[in-house]
Coordinates of C-alpha atoms and ligand atoms in Angstrom, one line a residue:
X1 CA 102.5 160.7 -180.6
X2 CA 99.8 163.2 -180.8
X3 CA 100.2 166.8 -179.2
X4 CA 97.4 165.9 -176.6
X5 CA 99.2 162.4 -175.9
X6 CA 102.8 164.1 -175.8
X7 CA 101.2 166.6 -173.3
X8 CA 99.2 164.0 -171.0
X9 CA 102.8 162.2 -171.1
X10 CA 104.5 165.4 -169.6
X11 CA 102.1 166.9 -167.7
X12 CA 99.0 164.8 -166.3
X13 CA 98.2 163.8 -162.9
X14 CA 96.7 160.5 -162.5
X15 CA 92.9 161.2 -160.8
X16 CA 93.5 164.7 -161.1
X17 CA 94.7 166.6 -164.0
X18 CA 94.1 165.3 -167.7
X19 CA 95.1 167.4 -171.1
X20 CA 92.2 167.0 -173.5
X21 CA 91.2 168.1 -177.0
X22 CA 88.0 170.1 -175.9
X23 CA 85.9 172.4 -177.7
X24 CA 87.0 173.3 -181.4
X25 CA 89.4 170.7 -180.8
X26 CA 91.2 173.4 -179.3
X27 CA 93.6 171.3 -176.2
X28 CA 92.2 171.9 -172.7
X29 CA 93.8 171.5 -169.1
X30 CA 90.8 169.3 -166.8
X31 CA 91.0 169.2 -163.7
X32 CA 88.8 167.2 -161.4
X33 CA 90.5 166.3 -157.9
X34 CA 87.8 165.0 -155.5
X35 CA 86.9 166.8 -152.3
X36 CA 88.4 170.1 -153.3
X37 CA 87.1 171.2 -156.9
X38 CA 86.7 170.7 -160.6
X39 CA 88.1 173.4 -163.5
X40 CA 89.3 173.9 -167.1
X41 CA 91.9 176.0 -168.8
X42 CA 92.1 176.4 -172.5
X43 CA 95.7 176.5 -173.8
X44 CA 94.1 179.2 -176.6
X45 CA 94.8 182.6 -174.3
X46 CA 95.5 180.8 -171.2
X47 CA 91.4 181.0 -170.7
X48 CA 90.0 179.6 -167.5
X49 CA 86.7 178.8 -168.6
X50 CA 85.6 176.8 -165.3
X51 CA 85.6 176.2 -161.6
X52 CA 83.5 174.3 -159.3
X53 CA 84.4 173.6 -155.8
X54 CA 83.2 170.2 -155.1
X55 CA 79.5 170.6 -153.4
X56 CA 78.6 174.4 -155.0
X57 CA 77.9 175.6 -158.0
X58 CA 79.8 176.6 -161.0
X59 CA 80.8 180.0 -160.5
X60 CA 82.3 181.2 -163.8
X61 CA 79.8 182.1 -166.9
X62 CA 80.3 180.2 -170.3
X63 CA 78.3 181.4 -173.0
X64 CA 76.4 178.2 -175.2
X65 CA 77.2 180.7 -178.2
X66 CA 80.9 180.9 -177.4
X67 CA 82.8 180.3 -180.8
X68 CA 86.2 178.1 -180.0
X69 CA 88.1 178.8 -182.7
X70 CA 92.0 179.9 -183.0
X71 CA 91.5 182.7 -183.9
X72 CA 88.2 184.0 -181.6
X73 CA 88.2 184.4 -178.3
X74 CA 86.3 182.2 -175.9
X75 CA 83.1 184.1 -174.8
X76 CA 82.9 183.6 -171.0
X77 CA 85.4 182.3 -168.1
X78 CA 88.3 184.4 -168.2
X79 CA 89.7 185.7 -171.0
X80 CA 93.1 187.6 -170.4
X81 CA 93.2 191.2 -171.8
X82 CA 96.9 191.9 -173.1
X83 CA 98.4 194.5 -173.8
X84 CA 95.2 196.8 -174.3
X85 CA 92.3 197.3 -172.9
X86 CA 89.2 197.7 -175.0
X87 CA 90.0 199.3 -178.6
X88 CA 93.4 200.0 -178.8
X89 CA 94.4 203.6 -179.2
X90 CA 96.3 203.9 -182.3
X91 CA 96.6 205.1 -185.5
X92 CA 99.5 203.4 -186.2
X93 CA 98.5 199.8 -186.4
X94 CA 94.8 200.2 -187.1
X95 CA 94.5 196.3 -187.3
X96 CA 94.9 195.8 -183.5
X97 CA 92.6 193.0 -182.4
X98 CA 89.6 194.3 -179.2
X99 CA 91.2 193.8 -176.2
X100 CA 94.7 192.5 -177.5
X101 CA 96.2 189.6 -178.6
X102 CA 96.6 187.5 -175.5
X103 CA 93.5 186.1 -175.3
X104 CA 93.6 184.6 -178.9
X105 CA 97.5 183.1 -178.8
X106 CA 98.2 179.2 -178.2
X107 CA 100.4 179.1 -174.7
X108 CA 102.3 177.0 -173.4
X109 CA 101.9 174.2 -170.5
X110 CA 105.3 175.1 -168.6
X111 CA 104.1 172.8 -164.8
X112 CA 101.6 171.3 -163.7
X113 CA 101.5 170.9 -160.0
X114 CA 99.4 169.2 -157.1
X115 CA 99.8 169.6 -153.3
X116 CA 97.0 168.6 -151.2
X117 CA 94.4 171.4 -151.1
X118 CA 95.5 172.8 -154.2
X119 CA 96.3 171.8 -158.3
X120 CA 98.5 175.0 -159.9
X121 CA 98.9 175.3 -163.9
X122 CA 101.4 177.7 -165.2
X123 CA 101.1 178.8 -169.0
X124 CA 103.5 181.3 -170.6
X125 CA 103.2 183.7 -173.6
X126 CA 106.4 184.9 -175.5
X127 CA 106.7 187.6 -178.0
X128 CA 106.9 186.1 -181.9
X129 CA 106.9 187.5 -185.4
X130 CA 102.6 188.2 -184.7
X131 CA 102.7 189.9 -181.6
X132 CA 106.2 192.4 -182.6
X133 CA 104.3 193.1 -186.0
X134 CA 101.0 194.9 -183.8
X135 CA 103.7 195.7 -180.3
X136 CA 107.4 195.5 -180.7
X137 CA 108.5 194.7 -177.2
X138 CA 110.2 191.7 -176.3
X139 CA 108.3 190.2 -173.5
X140 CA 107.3 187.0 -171.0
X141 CA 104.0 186.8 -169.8
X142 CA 103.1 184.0 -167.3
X143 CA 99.2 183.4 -166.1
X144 CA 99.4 180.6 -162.9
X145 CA 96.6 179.6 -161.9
X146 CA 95.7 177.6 -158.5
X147 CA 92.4 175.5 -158.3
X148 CA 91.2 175.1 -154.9
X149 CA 88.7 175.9 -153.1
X150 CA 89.4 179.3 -153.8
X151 CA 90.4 180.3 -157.5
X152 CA 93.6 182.2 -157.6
X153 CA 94.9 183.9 -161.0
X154 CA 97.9 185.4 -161.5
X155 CA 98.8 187.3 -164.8
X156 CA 103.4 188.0 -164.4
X157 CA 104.6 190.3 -167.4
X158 CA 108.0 191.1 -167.7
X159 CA 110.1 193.0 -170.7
X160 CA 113.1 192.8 -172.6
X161 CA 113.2 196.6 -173.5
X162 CA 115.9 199.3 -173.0
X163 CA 112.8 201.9 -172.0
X164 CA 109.7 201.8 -169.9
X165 CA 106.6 200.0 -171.6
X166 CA 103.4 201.1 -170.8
X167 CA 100.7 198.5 -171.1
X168 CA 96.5 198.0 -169.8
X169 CA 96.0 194.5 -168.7
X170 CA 92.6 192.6 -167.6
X171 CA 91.2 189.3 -166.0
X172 CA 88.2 189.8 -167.6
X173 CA 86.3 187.3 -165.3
X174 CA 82.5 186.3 -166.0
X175 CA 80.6 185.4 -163.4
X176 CA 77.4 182.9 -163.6
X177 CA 74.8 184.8 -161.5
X178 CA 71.3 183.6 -161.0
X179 CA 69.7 187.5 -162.1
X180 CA 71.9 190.3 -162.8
X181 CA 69.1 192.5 -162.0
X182 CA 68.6 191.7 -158.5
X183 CA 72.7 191.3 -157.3
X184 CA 74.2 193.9 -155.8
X185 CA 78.4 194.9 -155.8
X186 CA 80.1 195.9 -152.6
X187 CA 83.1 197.2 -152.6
X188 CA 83.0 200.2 -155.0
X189 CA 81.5 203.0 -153.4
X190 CA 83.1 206.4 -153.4
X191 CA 84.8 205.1 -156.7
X192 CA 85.1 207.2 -159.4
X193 CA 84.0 205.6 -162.7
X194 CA 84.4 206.2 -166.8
X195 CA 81.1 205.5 -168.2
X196 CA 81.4 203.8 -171.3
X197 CA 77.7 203.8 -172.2
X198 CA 77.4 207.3 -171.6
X199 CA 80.5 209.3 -173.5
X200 CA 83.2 208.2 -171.0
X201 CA 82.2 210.7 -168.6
X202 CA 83.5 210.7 -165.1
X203 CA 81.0 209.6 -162.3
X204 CA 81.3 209.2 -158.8
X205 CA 79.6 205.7 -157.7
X206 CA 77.6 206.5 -154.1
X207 CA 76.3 202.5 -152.4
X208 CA 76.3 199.4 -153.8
X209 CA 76.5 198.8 -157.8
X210 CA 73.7 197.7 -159.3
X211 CA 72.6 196.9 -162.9
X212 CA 69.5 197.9 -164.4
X213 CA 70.4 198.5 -167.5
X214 CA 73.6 198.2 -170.6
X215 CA 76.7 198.6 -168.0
X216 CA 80.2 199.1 -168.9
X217 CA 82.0 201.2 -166.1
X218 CA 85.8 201.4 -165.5
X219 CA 86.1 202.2 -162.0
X220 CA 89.7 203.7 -160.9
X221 CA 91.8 203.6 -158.2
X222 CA 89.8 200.6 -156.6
X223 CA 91.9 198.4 -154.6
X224 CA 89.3 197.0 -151.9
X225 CA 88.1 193.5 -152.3
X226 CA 84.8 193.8 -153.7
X227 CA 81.8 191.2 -153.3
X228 CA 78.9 190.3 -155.3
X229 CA 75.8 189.2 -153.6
X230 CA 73.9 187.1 -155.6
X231 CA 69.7 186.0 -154.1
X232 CA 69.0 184.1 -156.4
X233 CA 72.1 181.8 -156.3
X234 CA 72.1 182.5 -152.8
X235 CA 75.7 183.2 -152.4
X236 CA 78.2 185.8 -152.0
X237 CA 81.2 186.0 -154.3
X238 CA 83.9 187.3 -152.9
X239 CA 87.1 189.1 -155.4
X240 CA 90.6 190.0 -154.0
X241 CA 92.8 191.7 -156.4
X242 CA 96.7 192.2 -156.3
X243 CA 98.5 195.1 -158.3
X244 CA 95.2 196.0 -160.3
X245 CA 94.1 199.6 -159.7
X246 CA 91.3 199.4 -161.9
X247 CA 87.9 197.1 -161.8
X248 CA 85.6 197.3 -164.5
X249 CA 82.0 196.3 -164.8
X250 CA 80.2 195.3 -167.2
X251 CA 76.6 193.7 -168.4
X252 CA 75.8 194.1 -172.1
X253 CA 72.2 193.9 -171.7
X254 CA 69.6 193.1 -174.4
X255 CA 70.6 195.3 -177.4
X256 CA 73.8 194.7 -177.2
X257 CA 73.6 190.9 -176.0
X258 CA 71.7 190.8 -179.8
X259 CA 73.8 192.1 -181.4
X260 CA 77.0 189.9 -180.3
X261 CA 77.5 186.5 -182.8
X262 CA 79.2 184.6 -179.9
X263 CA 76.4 185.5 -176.9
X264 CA 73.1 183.9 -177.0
X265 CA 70.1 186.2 -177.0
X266 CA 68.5 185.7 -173.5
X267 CA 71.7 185.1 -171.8
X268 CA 72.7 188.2 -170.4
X269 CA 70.6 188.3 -167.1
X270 CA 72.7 185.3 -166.4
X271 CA 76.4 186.7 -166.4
X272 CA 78.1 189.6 -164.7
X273 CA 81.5 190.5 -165.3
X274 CA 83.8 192.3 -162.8
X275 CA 87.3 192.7 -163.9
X276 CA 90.4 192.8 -162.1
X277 CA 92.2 195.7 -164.4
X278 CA 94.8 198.1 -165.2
X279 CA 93.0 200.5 -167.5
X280 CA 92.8 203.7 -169.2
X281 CA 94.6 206.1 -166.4
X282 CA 95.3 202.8 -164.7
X283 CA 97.8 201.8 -167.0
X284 CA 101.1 200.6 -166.0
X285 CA 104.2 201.8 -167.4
X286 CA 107.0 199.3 -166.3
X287 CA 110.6 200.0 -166.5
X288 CA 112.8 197.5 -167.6
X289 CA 113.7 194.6 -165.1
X290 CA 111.1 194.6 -163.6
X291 CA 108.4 192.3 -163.0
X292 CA 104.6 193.5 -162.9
X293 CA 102.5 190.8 -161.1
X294 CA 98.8 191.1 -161.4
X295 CA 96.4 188.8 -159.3
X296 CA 92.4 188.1 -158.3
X297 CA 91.7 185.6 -155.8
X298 CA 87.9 184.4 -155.7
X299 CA 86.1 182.3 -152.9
X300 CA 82.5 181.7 -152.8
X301 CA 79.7 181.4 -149.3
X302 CA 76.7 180.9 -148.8
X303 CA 74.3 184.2 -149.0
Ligands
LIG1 C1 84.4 194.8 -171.5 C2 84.5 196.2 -172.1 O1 85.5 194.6 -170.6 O2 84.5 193.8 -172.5 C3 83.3 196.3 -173.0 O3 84.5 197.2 -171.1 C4 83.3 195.2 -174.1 O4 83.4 197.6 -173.7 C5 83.4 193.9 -173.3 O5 82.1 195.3 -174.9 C6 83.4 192.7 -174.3 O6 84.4 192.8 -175.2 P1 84.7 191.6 -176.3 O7 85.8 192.1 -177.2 O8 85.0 190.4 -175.5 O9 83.3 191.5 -177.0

């Protein structure tokens, strides 16, 4: 029996969940119950790259450029940041991949589950000789992730070690928006930001975010719920995060859009990512036995 067939054999849901080979060939979770929404999770880093509730728009960003290969990550959706943020910070193992190594790993399906508002997939990461060779820390890390008419994501880690770990984490979520240039970001004002595009210098942010140019901004200490409002689109998307201290924001603009392999050159207007994070002085250092439980719940209404 195949891997897709052995999976569909354990896992799928008749009229609602199917595993397929998708993109790359790379297996994918679909999921496609009527009257509550569509979505699809690659098993390569646990990625959500879709969700639809039935009767609105897709609401996560997938680039047409996206490479889907092993060992790539997927450009768009939600690719899971683990256990870095960014470039890692380290002389000592200067071949540490952007962002870590969690959004490149196969996972594994562990349930699958339905009720009736709701389907919930939970994929888990374990350490192996790859991930101790670049981090040598025994670890679990579970992303569940509930399909309804909300999306809710939640990242678990927990460690094997004798001593605290510290770790940055990130649902890097990309949003499909109709113009980045005309949405505006609630939620973040009276944040204080790191500026990536200009030296890392601390800011303060005063009103609403908006983007008129390359943005890349780790804002701290930002617990609110924040809420993009998008005219074009007309709709409002609405972000709840759980244990995440840090949100980042980010639009590469033109330059930078250009000079990405995996991002098509006129696509960036159409994406906006905000981040559910623990970054940079948001890190988390978790003592042993304990279990860190990161979340972002997203609903979408009309503007
Ligand atoms: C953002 C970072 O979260 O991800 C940016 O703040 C980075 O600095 C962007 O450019 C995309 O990263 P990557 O590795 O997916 O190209």
């Amino acid at each position: 029996m195949s891997d897709i067939a052995s999976l569909n054999s354990r896992f799928a849901i008749p009229g609602a969940v199917s595993v397929v080979s998708s993109n790359g060939n790379l297996p994918a979770i679909h999921i496609n119950k009527p009257g509550l929404c569509s979505g699809t999770i690659y098993l390569h880093g646990a990625h959500v790259t879709a969700w639809k509730p039935e009767g609105a728009e897709e609401v996560l960003w997938l680039s047409q450029k996206s490479g889907w290969q092993n060992d790539k990550p997927i450009r768009g959706g939600v690719p899971l940041c683990f256990p870095w943020f960014g470039p890692r910070n380290s002389t000592e193992y200067p071949n540490s991949p952007m962002h870590g190594f969690a959004r490149t790993k196969p996972w594994s399906i562990e349930s699958i589950s339905e009720s009736p508002t709701s389907i919930t997939v939970s994929l888990s990461l374990q350490n192996d000789a790859s991930t101790m060779a670049l981090w040598p820390v025994p670890f679990m890390l579970r992303h569940r992730i509930t399909f309804s008419r909300e999306l809710i994501m939640s990242l678990e880690f927990t460690h094997a070690a004798k001593t605290p770990i510290p770790f940055e984490e990130a649902q890097h979520t990309y949003f499909a928006v109709g113009d980045v240039r005309e949405v505006k970001i609630s939620g973040l004002s009276g944040a204080r930001y790191i500026d990536k595009t200009d030296n890392f210098n601390e800011k303060d942010q005063a009103g609403d975010v908006t983007i008129s140019a390359e943005t890349d901004r780790v804002y701290l200490n930002t617990t609110s719920a924040i809420t993009i409002s998008d005219p074009v689109k007309r709709r409002r998307i609405n972000i709840q995060k759980e244990n995440a201290d840090a949100t980042v924001v980010w639009n590469p603009w033109i330059a930078k859009a250009k000079a990405m392999p995996d991002f098509g050159d006129e696509e960036w207007p159409h994406m906006l990512c905000v981040e559910t994070a623990n970054a940079g002085p948001n890190a988390v250092n978790l003592a042993p036995n304990q279990p860190h439980v990161m979340a972002t719940r997203i609903a979408v209404s009309p503007l």
